[in-house]
Structures are given as structure tokens and as C-alpha cells.
Short mmCIF file of C-alpha atoms in Angstrom, two decimals:
data_model
loop_
_atom_site.label_atom_id
_atom_site.label_comp_id
_atom_site.label_asym_id
_atom_site.label_seq_id
_atom_site.Cartn_x
_atom_site.Cartn_y
_atom_site.Cartn_z
CA UNK M 187 1.42 10.34 24.90
CA UNK M 188 2.16 6.76 24.62
CA UNK M 189 3.75 5.64 20.67
CA UNK M 190 5.22 2.76 19.32
CA UNK M 191 9.19 4.21 18.89
CA UNK M 192 11.77 1.33 16.28
CA UNK M 193 13.96 -0.44 18.80
CA UNK M 194 16.85 -0.38 15.96
CA UNK M 195 16.80 -4.51 16.84
CA UNK M 196 18.25 -6.93 13.37
CA UNK M 197 16.95 -9.62 14.93
CA UNK M 198 13.87 -11.47 14.34
CA UNK M 199 13.67 -13.24 17.47
CA UNK M 200 13.44 -9.86 18.79
CA UNK M 201 10.59 -7.16 18.51
CA UNK M 202 10.98 -4.07 16.52
CA UNK M 203 9.37 -1.71 17.84
CA UNK M 204 8.48 -1.38 21.49
CA UNK M 205 5.89 1.47 23.71
CA UNK M 206 7.48 4.21 25.27
CA UNK M 207 6.50 7.46 25.87
CA UNK M 208 7.03 10.57 23.59
CA UNK M 209 5.73 13.75 23.43
CA UNK M 210 2.55 14.70 21.44
CA UNK M 211 3.54 15.98 18.26
CA UNK M 212 2.29 20.02 17.67
CA UNK M 213 0.57 19.87 15.17
CA UNK M 214 2.11 22.84 12.35
CA UNK M 215 -0.54 25.14 10.78
CA UNK M 216 -1.96 23.09 8.47
CA UNK M 217 -1.69 20.49 10.14
CA UNK M 218 -4.53 18.76 12.58
CA UNK M 219 -4.38 16.72 15.52
CA UNK M 220 -5.95 12.97 15.99
CA UNK M 221 -6.22 10.91 17.73
CA UNK M 222 -5.38 7.65 16.67
CA UNK M 223 -8.14 4.53 16.77
CA UNK M 224 -6.35 2.42 14.31
CA UNK M 225 -3.25 2.40 12.33
CA UNK M 226 -2.48 0.00 9.33
CA UNK M 227 0.82 -1.79 9.35
CA UNK M 228 2.40 -2.47 6.52
CA UNK M 229 5.19 -4.64 4.49
CA UNK M 230 7.59 -2.04 3.35
CA UNK M 231 7.89 -0.74 6.76
CA UNK M 232 9.66 -3.92 8.59
CA UNK M 233 11.98 -3.16 6.77
CA UNK M 234 13.17 0.78 7.29
CA UNK M 235 12.48 -0.70 11.31
CA UNK M 236 16.01 -2.78 10.40
CA UNK M 237 18.01 0.18 9.78
CA UNK M 238 15.71 3.01 11.44
CA UNK M 239 16.67 6.99 10.81
CA UNK M 240 17.56 8.18 14.99
CA UNK M 241 14.74 10.83 13.88
CA UNK M 242 12.01 8.42 12.81
CA UNK M 243 9.25 6.35 13.75
CA UNK M 244 6.80 4.23 11.87
CA UNK M 245 3.38 4.63 10.91
CA UNK M 246 1.54 5.66 7.99
CA UNK M 247 -1.81 5.00 8.22
CA UNK M 248 -4.49 6.17 9.95
CA UNK M 249 -7.97 6.64 10.77
CA UNK M 250 -9.16 8.73 14.50
CA UNK M 251 -10.82 11.74 15.85
CA UNK M 252 -9.88 14.55 15.10
CA UNK M 253 -8.95 17.17 18.17
CA UNK M 254 -7.45 20.24 17.31
CA UNK M 255 -8.55 21.39 14.06
CA UNK M 256 -5.78 23.00 11.85
CA UNK M 257 -4.61 27.06 12.87
CA UNK M 258 -5.05 27.77 9.41
CA UNK M 259 -8.87 26.91 8.66
CA UNK M 260 -8.23 24.24 7.08
CA UNK M 261 -9.44 21.27 6.96
CA UNK M 262 -12.26 19.06 8.97
CA UNK M 263 -14.02 20.27 12.52
CA UNK M 264 -12.93 18.67 16.44
CA UNK M 265 -15.00 15.83 16.65
CA UNK M 266 -14.96 14.50 12.84
CA UNK M 267 -13.87 10.71 11.82
CA UNK M 268 -11.03 11.11 9.59
CA UNK M 269 -8.48 8.58 7.12
CA UNK M 270 -5.43 10.28 7.90
CA UNK M 271 -1.86 9.48 5.62
CA UNK M 272 0.76 11.50 7.78
CA UNK M 273 4.41 11.56 7.21
CA UNK M 274 5.62 8.93 10.32
CA UNK M 275 4.47 8.79 14.01
CA UNK M 276 0.60 7.28 13.11
CA UNK M 277 1.58 4.16 15.34
CA UNK M 278 1.09 6.64 18.97
CA UNK M 279 -2.17 7.76 20.95
CA UNK M 280 -1.78 10.61 18.75
CA UNK M 281 0.04 12.41 15.31
CA UNK M 282 -0.73 14.78 13.63
CA UNK M 283 -1.54 15.06 9.94
CA UNK M 284 -1.60 17.96 7.33
CA UNK M 285 -4.94 18.51 6.11
CA UNK M 286 -4.77 16.77 2.86
CA UNK M 287 -3.47 14.81 3.73
CA UNK M 288 -6.81 13.28 5.67
CA UNK M 289 -10.51 12.88 4.24
CA UNK M 290 -13.35 12.92 6.21
CA UNK M 291 -14.95 9.14 7.32
CA UNK M 292 -18.88 8.89 6.78
CA UNK M 293 -20.74 6.18 9.31
CA UNK M 294 -20.59 3.81 6.33
CA UNK M 295 -16.90 2.99 6.67
CA UNK M 296 -15.12 1.91 11.19
CA UNK M 297 -12.36 3.70 11.96
CA UNK M 298 -10.14 -0.65 11.02
CA UNK M 299 -11.58 -0.11 7.81
CA UNK M 300 -10.19 2.80 7.29
CA UNK M 301 -6.72 2.14 8.84
CA UNK M 302 -6.04 -0.14 5.79
CA UNK M 303 -7.06 2.22 3.07
CA UNK M 304 -4.95 4.77 2.44
CA UNK M 305 -0.79 2.75 1.88
CA UNK M 306 -2.74 0.42 -0.32
CA UNK M 307 -5.19 1.42 -1.36
CA UNK M 308 -3.84 4.92 -2.76
CA UNK M 309 -1.11 3.33 -4.38
CA UNK M 310 -3.88 1.30 -5.84
CA UNK M 311 -5.73 3.62 -7.37
CA UNK M 312 -2.55 5.80 -8.59
CA UNK M 313 -1.65 2.67 -10.39
CA UNK M 314 -4.99 1.89 -12.27
CA UNK M 315 -4.35 5.89 -13.58
CA UNK M 316 -1.06 5.37 -14.59
CA UNK M 317 -2.12 1.50 -16.43
CA UNK M 318 -5.05 3.95 -17.88
CA UNK M 319 -2.80 6.78 -19.68
CA UNK M 320 -1.08 3.88 -20.57
CA UNK M 321 -3.50 2.02 -22.69
CA UNK M 322 -3.72 -1.15 -20.63
CA UNK M 323 -6.58 -3.09 -21.46
CA UNK M 324 -5.05 -6.98 -20.75
CA UNK M 325 -3.56 -6.75 -17.77
CA UNK M 326 -0.68 -8.27 -15.44
CA UNK M 327 0.29 -7.97 -11.96
CA UNK M 328 2.82 -10.03 -9.66
CA UNK M 329 2.47 -9.86 -5.92
CA UNK M 330 -0.85 -9.57 -6.03
CA UNK M 331 -1.56 -11.18 -2.66
CA UNK M 332 -0.31 -8.52 -0.11
CA UNK M 333 -3.53 -5.21 0.65
CA UNK M 334 -2.51 -2.86 -2.86
CA UNK M 335 -3.29 -6.56 -5.41
CA UNK M 336 -6.49 -7.01 -3.97
CA UNK M 337 -7.56 -3.33 -3.89
CA UNK M 338 -6.33 -2.88 -8.29
CA UNK M 339 -7.02 -6.35 -9.20
CA UNK M 340 -11.21 -4.88 -8.16
CA UNK M 341 -10.50 -0.97 -9.59
CA UNK M 342 -9.66 -2.26 -12.12
CA UNK M 343 -11.78 -5.27 -13.05
CA UNK M 344 -15.00 -2.59 -12.09
CA UNK M 345 -13.64 -0.36 -14.81
CA UNK M 346 -12.97 -3.43 -17.40
CA UNK M 347 -9.93 -4.49 -17.40
CA UNK M 348 -8.55 -7.87 -17.92
CA UNK M 349 -5.68 -8.97 -14.91
CA UNK M 350 -4.58 -11.42 -14.81
CA UNK M 351 -3.26 -11.64 -11.45
CA UNK M 352 0.19 -13.65 -9.98
CA UNK M 353 -0.21 -15.32 -7.00
CA UNK M 354 0.97 -18.55 -4.83
CA UNK M 355 -1.40 -19.00 -2.99
CA UNK M 356 -4.71 -20.98 -3.54
CA UNK M 357 -6.50 -19.44 -1.39
CA UNK M 358 -5.39 -15.82 -1.26
CA UNK M 359 -5.86 -16.66 -5.29
CA UNK M 360 -9.02 -17.47 -5.03
CA UNK M 361 -9.77 -14.55 -3.87
CA UNK M 362 -8.50 -12.67 -6.47
CA UNK M 363 -10.76 -13.93 -8.82
CA UNK M 364 -13.87 -13.02 -6.16
CA UNK M 365 -12.77 -9.80 -6.80
CA UNK M 366 -13.12 -9.51 -10.65
CA UNK M 367 -9.64 -10.85 -11.16
CA UNK M 368 -9.97 -13.06 -14.98
CA UNK M 369 -6.96 -15.61 -14.61
CA UNK M 370 -4.99 -16.14 -11.82
CA UNK M 371 -1.65 -18.15 -12.36
CA UNK M 372 1.29 -19.32 -9.74
CA UNK M 373 3.74 -18.21 -11.43
CA UNK M 374 5.22 -15.06 -14.05
CA UNK M 375 5.97 -17.81 -16.55
CA UNK M 376 2.24 -19.05 -16.38
CA UNK M 377 0.46 -16.09 -17.92
CA UNK M 378 -0.10 -15.88 -21.47
CA UNK M 379 0.63 -12.57 -23.26
CA UNK M 380 1.22 -10.95 -24.78
CA UNK M 381 -0.12 -7.60 -22.00
CA UNK M 382 -0.69 -4.33 -22.93
CA UNK M 383 1.09 -4.00 -19.87
CA UNK M 384 2.56 -5.86 -16.93
CA UNK M 385 2.81 -4.13 -13.68
CA UNK M 386 5.98 -5.94 -12.09
CA UNK M 387 6.70 -5.21 -7.10
CA UNK M 388 8.69 -8.50 -7.19
CA UNK M 389 11.86 -7.33 -8.34
CA UNK M 390 15.17 -10.50 -8.60
CA UNK M 391 14.24 -12.87 -11.53
CA UNK M 392 10.97 -12.33 -12.23
CA UNK M 393 11.15 -8.43 -13.71
CA UNK M 394 13.66 -9.66 -16.47
CA UNK M 395 10.63 -12.63 -17.33
CA UNK M 396 7.88 -10.14 -17.21
CA UNK M 397 9.19 -7.78 -18.74
CA UNK M 398 8.99 -11.18 -21.90
CA UNK M 399 5.08 -10.87 -21.35
CA UNK M 400 4.98 -7.24 -22.76
CA UNK M 401 3.01 -7.40 -26.47
CA UNK M 402 4.26 -4.31 -29.14
CA UNK M 403 4.43 -1.22 -27.82
CA UNK M 404 3.44 -2.00 -23.87
CA UNK M 405 4.31 -0.69 -20.84
CA UNK M 406 5.77 -2.63 -18.16
CA UNK M 407 5.23 -1.46 -14.89
CA UNK M 408 7.70 -1.40 -11.72
CA UNK M 409 6.33 0.18 -8.81
CA UNK M 410 7.80 -2.43 -5.98
CA UNK M 411 11.29 -4.67 -4.65
CA UNK M 412 9.01 -7.08 -2.85
CA UNK M 413 12.04 -10.23 -3.46
CA UNK M 414 14.25 -7.07 -2.11
CA UNK M 415 16.32 -9.04 -4.50
CA UNK M 416 18.77 -6.99 -7.45
CA UNK M 417 16.79 -7.11 -10.92
CA UNK M 418 20.04 -7.92 -13.77
CA UNK M 419 18.37 -6.99 -17.31
CA UNK M 420 19.63 -7.44 -20.97
CA UNK M 421 19.19 -4.41 -22.84
CA UNK M 422 19.97 -6.76 -25.64
CA UNK M 423 17.33 -9.39 -25.22
CA UNK M 424 15.01 -6.54 -24.67
CA UNK M 425 15.69 -4.55 -28.10
CA UNK M 426 15.21 -7.89 -29.17
CA UNK M 427 11.61 -9.31 -27.71
CA UNK M 428 8.33 -6.39 -27.98
CA UNK M 429 8.66 -4.28 -30.26
CA UNK M 430 8.74 -0.31 -29.44
CA UNK M 431 7.96 -0.74 -25.73
CA UNK M 432 8.38 0.60 -22.17
CA UNK M 433 9.91 0.03 -18.45
CA UNK M 434 8.58 2.99 -16.30
CA UNK M 435 8.85 3.29 -12.45
CA UNK M 436 5.91 4.09 -10.17
CA UNK M 437 6.58 5.79 -6.95
CA UNK M 438 2.56 6.37 -5.46
CA UNK M 439 3.92 10.09 -4.21
CA UNK M 440 4.04 10.94 -7.47
CA UNK M 441 0.94 12.69 -8.35
CA UNK M 442 -1.66 16.24 -9.44
CA UNK M 443 -4.23 15.19 -6.93
CA UNK M 444 -3.74 15.28 -2.61
CA UNK M 445 -3.68 12.13 -0.37
CA UNK M 446 -7.40 13.93 1.03
CA UNK M 447 -8.66 13.30 -2.50
CA UNK M 448 -7.93 10.36 -3.59
CA UNK M 449 -8.71 8.73 0.22
CA UNK M 450 -11.97 11.27 -0.46
CA UNK M 451 -12.59 8.67 -3.82
CA UNK M 452 -11.75 4.77 -1.79
CA UNK M 453 -13.86 6.25 1.21
CA UNK M 454 -16.93 6.90 -0.91
CA UNK M 455 -15.87 3.31 -3.64
CA UNK M 456 -16.27 1.49 0.36
CA UNK M 457 -19.59 2.79 1.89
CA UNK M 458 -21.03 2.30 -1.72
CA UNK M 459 -19.86 -0.84 -1.36
CA UNK M 460 -17.65 -0.96 -4.17
CA UNK M 461 -14.12 -1.34 -2.30
CA UNK M 462 -14.19 -3.91 -0.28
CA UNK M 463 -11.11 -3.60 2.02
CA UNK M 464 -8.81 -6.98 2.34
CA UNK M 465 -7.91 -7.06 6.13
CA UNK M 466 -6.24 -9.84 7.27
CA UNK M 467 -5.92 -9.15 10.50
CA UNK M 468 -7.16 -6.95 13.54
CA UNK M 469 -5.54 -6.72 16.76
CA UNK M 470 -4.73 -4.40 19.49
CA UNK M 471 -1.30 -2.39 19.51
CA UNK M 472 0.26 -3.97 22.19
CA UNK M 473 0.45 -6.37 19.77
CA UNK M 474 2.63 -4.97 16.99
CA UNK M 475 6.07 -6.04 16.76
CA UNK M 476 3.74 -10.01 16.68
CA UNK M 477 2.18 -8.56 14.11
CA UNK M 478 4.97 -7.42 11.64
CA UNK M 479 6.94 -10.61 12.06
CA UNK M 480 4.00 -12.41 11.17
CA UNK M 481 3.78 -9.30 8.23
CA UNK M 482 7.60 -9.86 7.32
CA UNK M 483 6.86 -13.17 6.88
CA UNK M 484 4.00 -13.22 4.60
CA UNK M 485 2.12 -14.60 7.60
CA UNK M 486 -0.94 -11.62 6.85
CA UNK M 487 -3.82 -12.16 3.65
CA UNK M 488 -4.65 -8.26 2.57
CA UNK M 489 -3.99 -5.94 4.80
CA UNK M 490 -3.03 -6.06 9.08
CA UNK M 491 -4.67 -3.30 11.58
CA UNK M 492 -3.90 -2.51 15.13
CA UNK M 493 -6.04 -0.83 17.05
CA UNK M 494 -5.76 0.85 20.16
CA UNK M 495 -8.05 0.76 23.04
#
């Protein structure tokens, strides 16, 4: 079969992936073999491609058709349309996916729409749960222009939270307002706190500024490092800041629910018209390298989806 493989070249003028012939995956007993119709690429994957592991192939967001059911009897039957979140290898004609990382698609949800759900949608849904458990009502989210930000704003607004989103783009900011944000600001400095919960995803110099926006007994949840700049925190400033505030690290994989369970929730919300994946670009998978460059340079609003004819 054919698959996108990492070239190991890191120059911006060169493609970071190329189409190559590889062995078709042999599913484990708890895995189904999926014929991929569409996959989504994420900005974080562009960073992984700069120094790829020898045994790694990219791809964690896929939608397609089950062509071989799991040998242990779990999961969907052959012929079922699914969305999945494999650990790797999804940018390919076929991928083996654990059955607890699959969800069946309804007729209302296309493969292109579904492919945009897994990583960004799972992150947003699980962030919302953590935000709720932290007692968040007034919430600030940085880096809100990407896929996670769009999903989170719509989900959180529907849950009754008051969301302030940080977006440097007026166009993207307008969309966040349509999705339910109470206000959109260009920089963290412009955000009028304090906030019960601050969701910080950019790192660098922005995190200390975001921390200063936290309310008494509030929480800063650190879930990304988009700027790729180191963070320096002066804890003397922290102690002099919001009383009894907390800093919490978040990783989307740390959850009591399986990917499959949460993917079913996301599919149900999309089918009901209560969640709207923000897909900024759809292209044939032969253009994956170019799409990765655009994504790395923030040239795509929301998600980018590649289709396999």
C-alpha cells in the first residue's frame, strides 16, 4: 500500500513527507483495519516531522471504512463507516486502529467532517471537563484560532460558560464570536480579568501574563506550547498574585474515558448540528507536504483535511 512517510528533512523549502510503498498493517486482535478516506493534519505533527523517530509514521486523525473487523470480536463490523484516532500511521491507504479508539459515523457526518474531529475535538471536550471540575465560569483561552479553540469555544458556550478568546486575526475572531465567545481580544494583555480558569496554549512570555489574569482560587491550565519558546515563571510574583491560585498541566490522553467513547459524543453533536468542525482547507493527499507548510506557518484557519481518492 501507499503511505506518507517522514523524510527526515527539516528545511522549510523541502517537503517533510513523501509518498512511499510500505507494508499493509497487520492488525492486533483488538484492532480493526480501516481503509482511509480522509485524514486531518495537526500543527503539532509538523514539529514531530522535524526530528522523526525511525519507526514512526505520522497520522492520528482518520475517517474511512472498516475492511477487516477485530479478531477478538470487539468494535465495528466490516463495511462500517468510522472515525478513528490511531496512535500513528494514519496518513495512509490503510491503518490499524484499536477498537476502543473508533466510533461509528452516522449518515449526516461525512468522512471529511469526521476526519477533523479526533485530536482537536477530543482535546476540546476533555478540556471542557477539566474546566468544569475546576469551577470555571469566566474562562480565558489563548491561541483560540486553531482547531482546539474553535471546538472549545462552541462546546463551552453551549455549556453556559463565559468565554473570552485571544485571537490576533480579526477574521478568526469574528468566527469565535459566532460560535459563542462573549468577547475576543487581540492579545492576553487586552483581556479583562480576573478569570476563574485560564487555558494557556502558547507558552513563552504569554504564560506569566496569563497567570496574572487568574482570579482568587482560580486555575491556570497549561495545555500547549505553540510558540515553542521556553517559559520562565517568577514564583515570587506568583505568590504575590492571585491568592490560592493553581497551575495545572493538561494532556488530552489522560482521561477516564476512551477515545471511542468521546468520539461517539463528538459525532452525535455534529450530527445534531450542535458542533461545527472548522475546516479551513481540503485537498488531495498528494499535497500533504504543502499543506503541512501552510499549517506550520499558520496559514490555515481551523483544521486541514486531506482526502484519498
